[in-house]
């Protein structure tokens, strides 16, 4: 997970950015923190399901934030598809 999310140009962090990436068919994989807001988790899982994008659970918001290279927790992040 960490390798996929550390490249700042190839990931988005946060509900709005992940939903935008899913709607534009830019997300390759979504990562959800287990201790994040259940409302956000349902919303993201539904959008990812519609987009056909896999969802991977992260242990915690702190772990997901660290994997993204940020100093705060993150409830959701997504790795982006590589475009040529």
Coordinates of C-alpha atoms in Angstrom, one line a residue, residues 17-84:
X17 CA -10.7 14.0 -4.3
X18 CA -11.4 10.2 -4.2
X19 CA -15.0 10.6 -5.3
X20 CA -13.8 12.9 -8.1
X21 CA -11.2 10.4 -9.3
X22 CA -13.8 7.6 -9.2
X23 CA -16.3 9.6 -11.2
X24 CA -13.6 10.4 -13.8
X25 CA -12.5 6.8 -14.0
X26 CA -9.0 7.8 -12.8
X27 CA -8.8 5.6 -9.6
X28 CA -7.0 2.3 -9.8
X29 CA -7.5 1.3 -6.1
X30 CA -9.2 2.8 -3.1
X31 CA -7.9 2.5 0.5
X32 CA -10.3 3.0 3.4
X33 CA -9.3 3.4 7.1
X34 CA -11.1 1.0 9.3
X35 CA -11.5 3.6 12.0
X36 CA -12.8 6.3 9.6
X37 CA -16.4 7.7 9.4
X38 CA -18.8 4.9 8.5
X39 CA -20.9 7.4 6.4
X40 CA -17.8 8.2 4.3
X41 CA -16.9 4.5 4.1
X42 CA -20.4 3.6 2.7
X43 CA -20.3 6.4 0.2
X44 CA -16.9 5.5 -1.0
X45 CA -17.6 1.7 -1.2
X46 CA -20.7 2.4 -3.2
X47 CA -18.9 4.7 -5.7
X48 CA -16.0 2.3 -6.0
X49 CA -18.4 -0.6 -6.6
X50 CA -20.2 1.4 -9.4
X51 CA -16.8 2.3 -10.9
X52 CA -15.5 -1.3 -10.6
X53 CA -12.5 -0.2 -8.5
X54 CA -11.2 -2.5 -5.7
X55 CA -11.3 -1.3 -2.1
X56 CA -8.6 -2.2 0.4
X57 CA -8.9 -1.7 4.1
X58 CA -6.2 0.1 6.0
X59 CA -5.7 -0.6 9.7
X60 CA -6.2 3.0 10.8
X61 CA -6.4 6.6 9.7
X62 CA -3.0 7.2 11.1
X63 CA -1.5 4.3 9.1
X64 CA -3.2 5.5 5.9
X65 CA -2.0 9.1 6.5
X66 CA 1.6 7.8 6.9
X67 CA 1.3 5.7 3.8
X68 CA 0.3 8.9 1.9
X69 CA 3.3 10.8 3.3
X70 CA 1.1 13.3 5.3
X71 CA 1.3 14.2 8.9
X72 CA -2.4 13.8 9.7
X73 CA -4.7 10.8 9.5
X74 CA -6.6 10.1 6.3
X75 CA -9.9 8.2 6.1
X76 CA -9.7 7.5 2.4
X77 CA -7.1 7.6 -0.4
X78 CA -6.8 6.3 -3.9
X79 CA -4.0 5.3 -6.2
X80 CA -4.5 6.7 -9.7
X81 CA -4.3 4.9 -13.0
X82 CA -1.1 5.4 -15.0
X83 CA -1.9 7.3 -18.1
X84 CA 0.3 7.4 -21.2

